[in-house]
Short mmCIF file of C-alpha atoms in Angstrom, two decimals:
data_model
loop_
_atom_site.label_atom_id
_atom_site.label_comp_id
_atom_site.label_asym_id
_atom_site.label_seq_id
_atom_site.Cartn_x
_atom_site.Cartn_y
_atom_site.Cartn_z
CA MET A 26 54.37 4.09 71.62
CA SER A 27 57.16 3.10 69.60
CA ILE A 28 57.24 1.17 66.48
CA ARG A 29 58.27 -2.33 68.45
CA ARG A 30 55.24 -2.14 70.59
CA PHE A 31 53.31 -2.04 67.56
CA TRP A 32 54.66 -5.81 66.06
CA SER A 33 53.14 -9.12 67.60
CA SER A 34 55.81 -9.80 70.82
CA PRO A 35 56.35 -13.32 71.22
CA LYS A 36 54.58 -13.07 74.88
CA THR A 37 50.98 -12.30 73.24
CA LEU A 38 51.39 -15.03 71.01
CA GLY A 39 51.62 -17.89 73.20
CA ASP A 40 49.86 -20.39 71.59
CA VAL A 41 51.93 -19.72 68.18
CA THR A 42 54.90 -20.92 70.89
CA ILE A 43 52.98 -24.37 71.93
CA VAL A 44 52.08 -25.34 68.68
CA THR A 45 55.84 -24.82 66.94
CA GLU A 46 56.94 -26.67 70.29
CA GLU A 47 54.50 -29.66 69.29
CA LEU A 48 55.42 -29.96 66.07
CA LYS A 49 58.95 -29.55 66.97
CA ASN A 50 58.36 -32.89 69.57
CA LEU A 51 56.59 -34.74 66.56
CA TYR A 52 59.40 -34.47 64.29
CA TYR A 53 62.15 -35.50 67.10
CA LYS A 54 59.99 -38.45 68.12
CA ARG A 55 57.92 -39.78 65.44
CA LEU A 56 59.61 -38.25 62.17
CA LEU A 57 63.06 -38.75 63.00
CA PRO A 58 63.95 -42.02 63.46
CA ILE A 59 62.74 -43.16 60.62
CA GLU A 60 64.43 -40.81 58.09
CA LYS A 61 68.06 -41.73 60.00
CA HIS A 62 66.69 -45.67 59.25
CA TYR A 63 66.62 -45.28 55.44
CA SER A 64 69.45 -42.55 55.00
CA PHE A 65 66.46 -40.15 53.76
CA HIS A 66 69.10 -37.27 53.66
CA HIS A 67 71.53 -38.76 51.42
CA PHE A 68 68.61 -38.56 48.75
CA HIS A 69 66.45 -35.72 49.66
CA SER A 70 66.74 -32.37 52.15
CA PRO A 71 69.00 -32.61 55.37
CA SER A 72 67.12 -33.31 58.89
CA TYR A 73 65.57 -30.67 60.46
CA GLU A 74 67.13 -28.67 63.06
CA ASP A 75 65.66 -26.39 66.35
CA ALA A 76 66.68 -23.95 64.33
CA ASP A 77 64.14 -24.54 61.57
CA PHE A 78 61.55 -24.50 63.72
CA ASP A 79 62.07 -21.10 65.93
CA ASN A 80 63.24 -18.98 63.10
CA LYS A 81 60.88 -16.31 61.89
CA PRO A 82 59.49 -16.47 58.71
CA MET A 83 61.83 -16.37 55.35
CA VAL A 84 61.15 -14.73 52.24
CA LEU A 85 63.36 -15.62 49.29
CA VAL A 86 63.40 -12.61 46.18
CA MET A 87 64.63 -13.92 43.01
CA GLY A 88 65.33 -13.22 39.58
CA GLN A 89 67.46 -11.87 36.46
CA TYR A 90 69.87 -9.37 37.39
CA SER A 91 68.61 -5.92 36.88
CA THR A 92 64.99 -6.43 37.41
CA GLY A 93 65.12 -5.13 41.22
CA LYS A 94 65.70 -7.55 43.62
CA THR A 95 67.65 -5.76 45.76
CA THR A 96 65.65 -2.54 45.22
CA PHE A 97 62.54 -4.13 46.26
CA ILE A 98 64.06 -5.33 49.67
CA ARG A 99 65.17 -1.61 50.14
CA TYR A 100 61.58 -0.74 49.45
CA LEU A 101 60.70 -2.81 52.35
CA LEU A 102 63.01 -2.20 54.56
CA GLU A 103 63.06 1.93 53.82
CA GLU A 104 66.76 2.12 54.26
CA GLU A 105 70.17 0.52 52.34
CA PHE A 106 71.29 -2.88 53.93
CA PRO A 107 75.08 -3.41 54.18
CA GLY A 108 76.65 -4.81 50.76
CA SER A 109 73.50 -3.82 48.76
CA ARG A 110 74.30 -2.14 44.79
CA VAL A 111 71.83 -1.36 42.39
CA GLY A 112 73.06 -1.03 39.21
CA PRO A 113 72.37 -2.35 35.52
CA GLU A 114 74.99 -4.86 35.44
CA PRO A 115 74.62 -8.07 37.75
CA THR A 116 75.61 -6.10 41.07
CA THR A 117 74.46 -8.94 43.31
CA ASP A 118 76.99 -11.92 43.16
CA CYS A 119 76.10 -13.69 46.52
CA PHE A 120 73.19 -14.97 48.55
CA THR A 121 72.72 -12.25 51.42
CA ALA A 122 70.09 -13.16 54.97
CA LEU A 123 69.10 -10.26 56.10
CA MET A 124 68.32 -10.74 59.96
CA TYR A 125 67.00 -8.45 62.98
CA GLY A 126 69.67 -7.56 65.08
CA GLU A 127 70.56 -5.24 67.77
CA GLU A 128 73.68 -3.76 65.85
CA GLU A 129 74.61 -3.97 62.78
CA ARG A 130 76.97 -6.72 61.85
CA VAL A 131 78.17 -8.53 58.56
CA THR A 132 78.49 -12.70 59.16
CA PRO A 133 80.24 -14.59 56.85
CA GLY A 134 79.01 -17.97 55.04
CA ASN A 135 81.54 -19.91 56.73
CA ALA A 136 80.85 -18.58 60.33
CA ILE A 137 76.85 -18.13 59.94
CA THR A 138 76.73 -21.98 59.04
CA VAL A 139 77.85 -23.12 62.60
CA ASP A 140 75.36 -20.79 64.95
CA PRO A 141 73.05 -23.59 65.73
CA LYS A 142 70.52 -20.45 66.41
CA LYS A 143 70.77 -19.83 62.55
CA PRO A 144 68.81 -21.54 60.31
CA PHE A 145 71.51 -21.94 57.66
CA ARG A 146 74.06 -25.15 59.59
CA ASN A 147 72.85 -27.45 56.87
CA LEU A 148 74.27 -25.36 53.91
CA ASP A 149 77.90 -26.71 54.99
CA PRO A 150 77.64 -29.50 52.49
CA PHE A 151 77.91 -27.16 49.21
CA GLY A 152 81.53 -26.44 50.58
CA ASN A 153 83.53 -23.18 50.06
CA SER A 154 82.70 -21.87 46.73
CA PHE A 155 78.99 -21.09 48.20
CA LEU A 156 79.63 -19.93 51.42
CA ASN A 157 82.11 -17.77 50.47
CA ARG A 158 79.29 -16.24 48.22
CA PHE A 159 77.06 -16.28 51.30
CA GLN A 160 77.01 -13.80 54.29
CA CYS A 161 74.29 -12.92 56.85
CA VAL A 162 73.23 -9.45 57.71
CA GLN A 163 71.85 -8.26 60.92
CA MET A 164 70.44 -4.97 61.25
CA PRO A 165 67.80 -3.03 63.81
CA ASN A 166 65.01 -2.61 61.09
CA PRO A 167 61.92 -3.00 62.52
CA VAL A 168 60.27 -5.10 59.75
CA LEU A 169 62.49 -7.48 60.13
CA GLU A 170 61.54 -8.40 64.02
CA SER A 171 59.26 -10.21 62.25
CA ILE A 172 60.63 -11.64 59.03
CA SER A 173 63.70 -12.49 57.12
CA ILE A 174 64.77 -11.47 53.77
CA ILE A 175 67.38 -13.55 51.24
CA ASP A 176 68.61 -11.97 48.71
CA THR A 177 69.92 -13.85 46.04
CA PRO A 178 71.91 -13.36 42.87
CA GLY A 179 70.54 -12.28 39.70
CA ILE A 180 69.86 -14.97 37.70
CA LEU A 181 71.95 -15.03 34.28
CA THR A 182 70.88 -14.04 31.08
CA ALA A 183 71.63 -16.14 27.79
CA ALA A 184 74.25 -13.94 26.81
CA LYS A 185 76.04 -14.47 30.04
CA ARG A 186 75.41 -17.84 30.13
CA LYS A 187 78.79 -19.44 30.14
CA LEU A 188 79.70 -18.32 32.76
CA SER A 189 79.86 -20.81 35.79
CA ARG A 190 79.16 -19.73 39.34
CA GLY A 191 81.27 -22.29 40.85
CA TYR A 192 78.26 -24.39 42.93
CA ASP A 193 75.19 -25.64 42.49
CA PHE A 194 73.14 -22.56 41.97
CA GLN A 195 69.84 -24.79 41.50
CA ALA A 196 70.24 -26.88 44.70
CA VAL A 197 71.00 -23.99 46.91
CA LEU A 198 67.77 -22.22 45.63
CA ARG A 199 66.10 -25.48 46.20
CA TRP A 200 67.17 -25.86 49.49
CA PHE A 201 66.04 -22.30 50.30
CA ALA A 202 62.41 -23.03 48.75
CA GLU A 203 62.02 -26.22 51.12
CA ARG A 204 62.29 -23.59 53.76
CA VAL A 205 61.17 -20.35 52.78
CA ASP A 206 57.65 -18.88 53.81
CA ARG A 207 57.67 -17.27 50.58
CA ILE A 208 59.51 -16.94 46.93
CA ILE A 209 59.10 -13.40 45.28
CA LEU A 210 60.10 -13.98 41.67
CA LEU A 211 60.82 -10.26 39.98
CA PHE A 212 60.62 -9.88 36.28
CA ASP A 213 61.11 -6.48 34.13
CA ALA A 214 58.55 -5.22 32.31
CA HIS A 215 60.55 -3.72 29.29
CA LYS A 216 62.89 -6.44 29.24
CA LEU A 217 60.83 -9.85 29.55
CA GLU A 218 63.33 -12.53 28.75
CA PHE A 219 63.48 -16.48 30.23
CA SER A 220 67.13 -17.80 29.90
CA ASP A 221 68.59 -21.64 29.88
CA GLU A 222 69.66 -20.64 33.95
CA LEU A 223 66.43 -19.22 34.63
CA THR A 224 64.55 -22.12 33.19
CA ARG A 225 66.52 -24.04 35.30
CA ALA A 226 65.94 -22.35 38.12
CA PHE A 227 62.01 -22.61 37.77
CA GLY A 228 62.66 -26.31 38.08
CA ALA A 229 64.33 -25.79 41.62
CA LEU A 230 60.83 -24.79 42.63
CA TYR A 231 59.14 -27.41 41.71
CA GLY A 232 56.91 -28.40 44.25
CA TYR A 233 57.16 -25.27 45.94
CA GLU A 234 54.21 -23.24 43.78
CA ASP A 235 52.26 -22.48 46.54
CA LYS A 236 54.98 -20.44 48.02
CA LEU A 237 55.42 -18.33 44.68
CA ARG A 238 54.61 -14.84 44.06
CA VAL A 239 55.25 -13.62 40.81
CA VAL A 240 56.04 -9.87 40.32
CA LEU A 241 56.09 -7.92 37.18
CA ASN A 242 58.70 -4.74 38.13
CA LYS A 243 59.14 -1.53 36.83
CA ALA A 244 54.97 -1.54 35.18
CA ASP A 245 54.87 2.14 35.25
CA ARG A 246 58.05 2.33 32.67
CA VAL A 247 55.59 0.75 29.96
CA ASP A 248 52.23 2.00 28.27
CA SER A 249 49.06 0.14 28.75
CA GLN A 250 49.52 -1.54 25.34
CA GLN A 251 53.15 -2.86 26.08
CA LEU A 252 52.09 -3.85 29.32
CA MET A 253 49.03 -5.90 28.00
CA ARG A 254 51.52 -7.39 26.21
CA VAL A 255 54.17 -8.10 28.18
CA TYR A 256 51.45 -9.79 30.53
CA GLY A 257 50.35 -11.73 28.44
CA ALA A 258 53.80 -13.04 27.40
CA LEU A 259 54.84 -13.69 30.76
CA MET A 260 51.62 -15.96 31.36
CA TRP A 261 52.55 -18.19 28.47
CA SER A 262 55.80 -18.43 29.09
CA LEU A 263 55.21 -19.90 33.03
CA GLY A 264 52.27 -21.64 32.08
CA LYS A 265 55.08 -24.00 30.12
CA VAL A 266 57.38 -24.08 33.07
CA PHE A 267 54.91 -24.60 35.03
CA ARG A 268 52.79 -27.44 34.37
CA THR A 269 49.97 -27.26 37.23
CA PRO A 270 46.20 -26.21 36.51
CA GLU A 271 46.58 -23.17 38.79
CA ILE A 272 47.46 -19.72 37.76
CA LEU A 273 50.65 -18.24 39.36
CA ARG A 274 48.87 -15.09 40.03
CA VAL A 275 51.56 -12.27 38.67
CA TYR A 276 51.38 -9.02 40.65
CA ILE A 277 52.02 -5.58 38.53
CA GLY A 278 54.07 -3.22 40.11
CA SER A 279 56.94 -0.29 40.31
CA PHE A 280 58.36 -1.31 44.04
CA TRP A 281 60.54 1.07 44.63
CA SER A 282 60.99 4.39 47.04
CA GLU A 283 60.99 6.63 44.22
CA PRO A 284 58.27 9.17 42.22
CA ARG A 285 56.39 6.39 39.69
CA GLN A 286 56.03 7.89 36.12
CA ARG A 287 52.20 8.52 35.74
CA CYS A 288 50.38 6.48 32.97
CA ASP A 289 47.28 5.12 32.23
CA HIS A 290 47.32 1.99 34.61
CA TYR A 291 48.57 4.18 37.89
CA LYS A 292 46.32 2.90 39.85
CA LEU A 293 46.27 -0.36 38.96
CA ILE A 294 49.98 -0.49 40.55
CA GLU A 295 48.62 1.04 43.46
CA LEU A 296 46.29 -1.74 43.83
CA GLU A 297 48.67 -4.72 43.22
CA GLU A 298 51.31 -3.17 45.75
CA GLU A 299 48.96 -3.52 48.80
CA ASP A 300 47.56 -6.57 47.81
CA LEU A 301 51.45 -7.92 47.78
CA LEU A 302 52.54 -6.10 50.42
CA THR A 303 49.39 -7.33 52.33
CA ASP A 304 50.59 -10.89 51.71
CA ILE A 305 54.01 -10.62 52.89
CA ARG A 306 52.01 -8.31 56.29
CA ASN A 307 50.28 -11.99 57.13
CA LEU A 308 53.29 -13.91 56.69
CA PRO A 309 54.20 -14.15 60.45
CA ARG A 310 50.41 -14.94 60.98
CA ASN A 311 50.49 -17.65 58.82
CA ALA A 312 54.00 -19.10 60.32
CA THR A 313 52.83 -21.96 62.09
CA VAL A 314 50.47 -23.21 59.44
CA ARG A 315 53.44 -23.30 56.75
CA LYS A 316 55.25 -25.63 59.25
CA LEU A 317 52.52 -27.73 59.65
CA ASN A 318 52.46 -28.35 56.33
CA ASP A 319 55.96 -28.45 55.57
CA LEU A 320 56.02 -31.16 58.24
CA VAL A 321 52.78 -33.39 56.74
CA LYS A 322 54.28 -32.95 53.09
CA ARG A 323 58.13 -34.43 54.40
CA ALA A 324 56.25 -37.42 56.54
CA ARG A 325 54.37 -37.98 53.50
CA LEU A 326 57.84 -38.25 51.44
CA VAL A 327 59.75 -40.08 53.76
CA ARG A 328 56.59 -42.76 53.96
CA ALA A 329 57.02 -43.19 50.21
CA HIS A 330 60.71 -42.92 50.69
CA ALA A 331 61.07 -46.02 52.87
CA HIS A 332 59.09 -47.79 50.80
CA ILE A 333 61.31 -47.70 47.85
CA ILE A 334 64.12 -48.40 50.02
CA SER A 335 62.67 -51.65 51.39
CA HIS A 336 61.08 -52.79 47.97
CA LEU A 337 64.66 -52.10 46.45
CA LYS A 338 66.18 -54.37 49.40
CA GLN A 339 63.98 -57.46 49.26
CA GLU A 340 64.62 -57.76 44.93
CA MET A 341 68.54 -57.53 45.04
CA PRO A 342 69.92 -60.98 45.16
CA THR A 343 72.41 -62.35 48.08
CA ILE A 344 75.42 -63.01 46.22
CA PHE A 345 75.20 -62.74 42.27
CA CYS A 346 74.78 -60.57 39.48
CA ARG A 347 74.66 -57.81 41.97
CA GLU A 348 75.77 -55.02 40.18
CA SER A 349 73.36 -55.70 36.83
CA LYS A 350 70.08 -56.39 39.01
CA LYS A 351 70.89 -52.88 40.48
CA HIS A 352 71.03 -51.28 37.55
CA ASN A 353 67.61 -53.05 35.82
CA LEU A 354 66.00 -51.95 39.02
CA ILE A 355 66.88 -48.44 38.67
CA TYR A 356 66.30 -48.60 35.27
CA GLU A 357 62.42 -50.15 36.24
CA LEU A 358 61.78 -47.73 38.41
CA PRO A 359 58.66 -45.89 37.43
CA VAL A 360 57.53 -49.32 37.32
CA ILE A 361 58.59 -49.76 41.16
CA PHE A 362 56.36 -46.57 41.73
CA THR A 363 53.10 -48.22 40.63
CA LYS A 364 53.62 -51.18 42.25
CA ILE A 365 54.21 -49.17 45.75
CA GLN A 366 51.02 -47.05 45.23
CA GLN A 367 49.15 -49.94 44.56
CA GLN A 368 50.32 -52.60 46.87
CA HIS A 369 50.59 -50.07 49.70
CA ARG A 370 48.17 -47.38 48.47
CA VAL A 371 50.28 -44.92 48.58
CA PRO A 372 49.69 -41.40 47.06
CA ALA A 373 51.45 -40.61 43.41
CA GLY A 374 52.28 -37.31 44.81
CA ASP A 375 54.16 -38.36 47.66
CA PHE A 376 56.68 -39.88 45.71
CA PRO A 377 59.68 -38.23 45.09
CA ASP A 378 61.03 -36.65 41.71
CA CYS A 379 61.71 -40.27 39.23
CA THR A 380 64.74 -39.18 37.11
CA LYS A 381 66.28 -37.59 40.26
CA MET A 382 66.09 -40.82 42.27
CA GLN A 383 67.31 -42.32 39.32
CA GLU A 384 70.48 -40.06 39.75
CA LYS A 385 71.01 -40.91 43.61
CA LEU A 386 70.69 -44.17 43.57
CA LEU A 387 73.48 -44.96 41.02
CA GLY A 388 76.23 -43.58 43.32
CA GLN A 389 74.54 -45.91 46.71
CA ASP A 390 75.18 -49.70 48.51
CA PHE A 391 72.21 -51.20 47.85
CA SER A 392 73.35 -54.01 50.37
CA LYS A 393 73.13 -51.21 52.79
CA PHE A 394 69.23 -50.58 52.27
CA LYS A 395 66.82 -52.15 55.13
CA THR A 396 63.20 -53.10 54.81
CA LEU A 397 59.79 -52.18 56.61
CA LYS A 398 60.45 -51.34 60.37
CA PRO A 399 56.89 -51.69 61.62
CA SER A 400 57.41 -50.18 64.35
CA LEU A 401 58.71 -47.43 62.37
CA MET A 402 56.10 -47.42 60.05
CA ASN A 403 53.05 -47.48 63.05
CA SER A 404 54.67 -44.51 64.19
CA LEU A 405 54.85 -42.24 60.86
CA ASN A 406 51.24 -43.11 60.31
CA LYS A 407 50.16 -42.15 63.94
CA LEU A 408 51.85 -39.13 63.11
CA LEU A 409 49.78 -38.64 60.03
CA THR A 410 46.46 -39.57 61.28
CA THR A 411 46.64 -38.85 65.22
CA ASP A 412 49.42 -36.66 65.81
CA ILE A 413 48.45 -34.00 63.41
CA ALA A 414 44.60 -33.92 64.51
CA SER A 415 45.42 -33.28 68.06
CA LEU A 416 46.75 -29.98 67.08
CA VAL A 417 43.94 -28.82 65.26
CA PRO A 418 42.46 -27.32 68.48
CA LEU A 419 46.08 -25.02 69.07
CA PHE A 420 45.55 -24.01 65.45
CA GLN A 421 42.08 -22.66 66.03
CA GLN A 422 43.29 -20.87 69.50
CA GLN A 423 45.29 -19.38 66.89
CA GLU A 424 43.38 -18.13 64.68
CA GLN A 425 41.15 -16.31 67.40
CA ARG A 426 43.99 -15.09 69.08
CA LYS A 427 44.88 -13.48 65.05
CA LYS A 428 41.80 -11.73 65.40
CA SER A 429 42.71 -8.91 67.96
CA LEU A 430 46.31 -8.99 66.75
CA PRO A 431 47.89 -5.94 64.81
CA ALA A 432 48.61 -6.31 61.60
CA VAL A 433 52.23 -7.00 61.68
CA LEU A 434 54.10 -4.38 59.09
CA ASP A 435 50.69 -2.61 58.42
CA GLY A 436 51.63 0.54 60.07
CA GLU A 437 55.26 -0.13 58.62
CA PHE A 438 54.89 0.72 54.97
CA LEU A 439 51.25 -0.51 53.89
CA GLY A 440 49.19 2.91 53.68
CA THR A 441 46.09 3.04 51.31
CA PHE A 442 44.10 5.33 49.79
CA ARG A 443 40.37 3.59 50.30
CA ARG A 444 38.12 5.88 52.37
CA ASP A 445 36.54 2.19 53.96
CA GLN A 446 39.83 1.67 55.63
CA PHE A 447 40.71 4.93 57.50
CA LYS A 448 39.07 7.00 60.20
CA GLY A 449 40.52 10.37 60.00
CA ASP A 450 43.67 9.85 58.32
CA PRO A 451 43.84 9.51 54.69
CA PHE A 452 46.91 7.31 54.15
CA LYS A 453 46.30 4.46 57.11
CA GLU A 454 45.66 5.65 60.59
CA MET A 455 49.21 4.47 62.09
CA LEU A 456 50.40 4.69 65.58
CA LYS A 457 48.26 7.34 67.86
CA ASP A 458 50.16 7.99 70.87
CA ASP A 459 54.06 8.35 69.69
CA GLU A 460 56.15 10.53 71.75
CA ILE A 461 58.27 12.96 70.25
CA SER A 462 61.25 14.67 72.23
CA GLU A 463 61.40 17.90 73.56
CA ALA A 464 63.45 20.01 71.13
CA ASP A 465 66.83 20.58 72.08
CA SER A 466 67.06 24.20 70.60
CA ASP A 467 64.34 26.67 69.55
CA GLU A 468 65.30 26.43 65.59
CA TRP A 469 62.78 24.66 63.00
CA VAL A 470 64.73 24.06 60.25
CA VAL A 471 61.16 23.97 57.88
CA GLU A 472 60.74 27.46 59.22
CA LYS A 473 62.95 29.40 56.23
CA TYR A 474 61.14 27.64 53.47
CA LYS A 475 57.63 28.18 55.33
CA PRO A 476 56.60 30.69 53.00
CA LYS A 477 56.44 29.16 49.98
CA TYR A 478 54.99 25.84 51.69
CA ASP A 479 52.00 28.16 52.47
CA GLU A 480 51.37 29.29 49.58
CA ILE A 481 50.69 26.05 48.71
CA PHE A 482 48.76 25.99 51.95
CA TYR A 483 46.36 28.59 51.31
CA ASN A 484 45.61 27.72 47.62
CA LEU A 485 44.03 24.52 48.66
CA SER A 486 41.81 26.56 50.70
CA PRO A 487 41.76 25.51 54.51
CA HIS A 488 38.91 25.45 56.70
CA ASP A 489 39.35 27.12 60.27
CA GLY A 490 42.96 26.67 59.90
CA LYS A 491 43.71 23.16 58.87
CA LEU A 492 43.59 21.32 55.61
CA SER A 493 41.33 18.04 55.68
CA GLY A 494 43.26 14.25 54.85
CA THR A 495 41.12 14.94 51.48
CA LYS A 496 42.94 17.75 50.36
CA VAL A 497 45.69 16.83 51.32
CA LYS A 498 45.88 13.65 49.96
CA GLU A 499 44.90 14.84 46.34
CA TRP A 500 47.82 17.01 46.66
CA MET A 501 50.12 14.89 47.67
CA THR A 502 49.49 12.34 44.88
CA THR A 503 50.72 14.85 42.72
CA THR A 504 53.77 14.09 43.74
CA HIS A 505 53.87 10.55 42.43
CA LEU A 506 55.33 8.76 45.43
CA PRO A 507 54.17 5.42 46.00
CA ASN A 508 51.24 5.21 48.87
CA SER A 509 53.17 3.46 51.32
CA VAL A 510 55.81 6.35 51.20
CA LEU A 511 53.48 9.35 51.79
CA ALA A 512 51.59 6.95 54.04
CA HIS A 513 54.71 7.37 56.34
CA ILE A 514 55.06 11.18 55.75
CA TRP A 515 51.08 11.56 56.50
CA ARG A 516 52.17 9.92 59.79
CA LEU A 517 55.33 12.32 60.82
CA ALA A 518 53.16 15.25 59.88
CA ASP A 519 50.63 14.87 61.64
CA VAL A 520 51.82 15.75 64.67
CA ASP A 521 48.52 15.91 67.08
CA ARG A 522 46.79 13.22 65.41
CA ASP A 523 43.53 14.99 64.73
CA GLY A 524 43.40 13.85 60.80
CA MET A 525 43.97 17.65 59.39
CA LEU A 526 47.21 19.42 58.68
CA ASP A 527 47.64 22.77 60.14
CA ASN A 528 49.90 25.68 57.99
CA GLU A 529 52.86 23.73 60.09
CA GLU A 530 51.87 20.62 60.09
CA PHE A 531 51.97 20.90 55.81
CA ALA A 532 55.36 22.84 55.50
CA LEU A 533 56.81 19.56 57.66
CA ALA A 534 54.86 17.64 54.71
CA VAL A 535 55.54 19.09 51.97
CA HIS A 536 59.66 19.68 53.68
CA LEU A 537 59.50 15.78 54.02
CA ILE A 538 58.62 15.43 50.53
CA GLU A 539 61.16 17.45 48.45
CA GLY A 540 63.40 15.78 50.74
CA LYS A 541 62.22 12.74 49.80
CA LEU A 542 62.29 13.53 45.90
CA ASP A 543 65.82 15.00 46.15
CA GLY A 544 66.88 11.40 47.45
CA HIS A 545 67.08 10.84 50.87
CA TRP A 546 65.85 8.31 53.30
CA LEU A 547 62.36 9.37 55.46
CA PRO A 548 62.98 9.10 59.55
CA ARG A 549 61.36 6.12 61.33
CA GLU A 550 59.94 8.41 63.92
CA LEU A 551 60.40 12.65 63.55
CA PRO A 552 63.46 13.98 64.93
CA SER A 553 63.16 16.83 67.60
CA HIS A 554 64.74 19.60 65.38
CA LEU A 555 61.25 19.01 62.79
CA VAL A 556 58.83 19.30 65.34
CA PRO A 557 56.74 22.14 64.51
CA PRO A 558 56.98 24.69 67.29
CA SER A 559 53.51 25.15 68.53
CA LYS A 560 53.57 21.65 68.73
CA ARG A 561 56.97 20.88 71.46
CA LEU A 562 54.96 22.09 74.16
CA ASN A 563 52.04 20.06 73.53
CA THR A 564 54.56 16.41 72.92
CA SER A 565 56.76 17.18 76.14
CA SER A 566 54.12 17.94 78.66
CA SER A 567 52.31 14.83 77.18
CA ALA A 568 55.11 12.27 77.45
CA PRO A 569 55.14 10.77 81.05
CA ALA A 570 57.40 11.65 83.14
#
């Protein structure tokens, strides 16, 4: 079975497509008319387009420079991507959208914003200064078949705060925060610093804390005592910035494909890795729920906005003292918010940020504002009370269907050593009927290294010529490679899928481990020249004619 068949196909998720189409119809029929009537996009975010409903779940990766953002993405994809550079200095100076494509291609920002099939058309107002630093990379990576990833420029530290980006960095972050499904915020465990730009970037995430996942990266580079102190300092700093009753979840990890340093909290890093990757893995399943949630939040904001605009219009004089009255109304906006809450029973949490709304109102002509239109408000109320409720049965059908679906991304990079989660395979039960093509030659590249590999094999005391998964697991973990990497190596090496390794399969596993330790990328599927000679006949004869 090919890796692409392991992923959820649109045909299998037909009910998800139906829900998405219903959400799209509700937006265009109920919400968009009132947004246009009260000029919602002049104050808040632009209107939705088809691509905003149809696009795959997106993950926004952000953090200060040298916290491992690009390395984290490479860890997920298990390969390089065009334009990626890694270093201690600021190396990522642009926003990069990583999306699936049959061929590798890089599209500049000005071109991608005119593509109606991509969800980036509304980035155009940020101008050339931003678009020149935005690009879309398409590549045939299996992970990108179900999610898209947004790499961001490193947030400047205090030493770099005087530098100007030439565009509104916080506004761009907020644009993406509104549209993505998950926000990954990385910190360096041995270089924790909160700069002015980082604090302002947090401001762009207000209201989207539910999407935020904080990662304390490079945790294997500090000892347990230092980690405890850094973790406490990070939680204290985050508590000052995000003033919410809920505590943000902070994952402790070391997200790259190289060997980790052995430390007292090594097991904790492995468990935290599993939790975060599980969260990312489930994004495609929860995509429609997120779209519904965002639509409801937007509808509530539109309702509050309509009442604000209508109230300002009613309070404006017809002829005299209009400018002074305008400034008085802007100054009294907090009081107006309270009046609207009491008169129209609009929850306080539905209102926009008062300070930002005051800033937006300064440049507006109040005479062009419009009063409440009953038909539009009735349509909006119907959306919130009746139409959304009618979609609940469809969501229940989707939940039932999801239980039988394979875990998206699970076989790709989520390996585990927990005994209760595998049968025969100590890392994770992977694809079971992979097709491996017949070798083009009789030469096996591992053969010349096999004597030293056999010495390790027989020292592990094989039974009936094979090593059990438990013994192989114990030896493999001494390499300090991440579980996800070892899981992929196990899947490649266990050619006959019997949950054990003979001497040839073990030699292949050690060969792949040495290649990984030397800095090479692992193959997605086992190439023909790496298939053990004794397995070539079996794999070729089992392949369909």
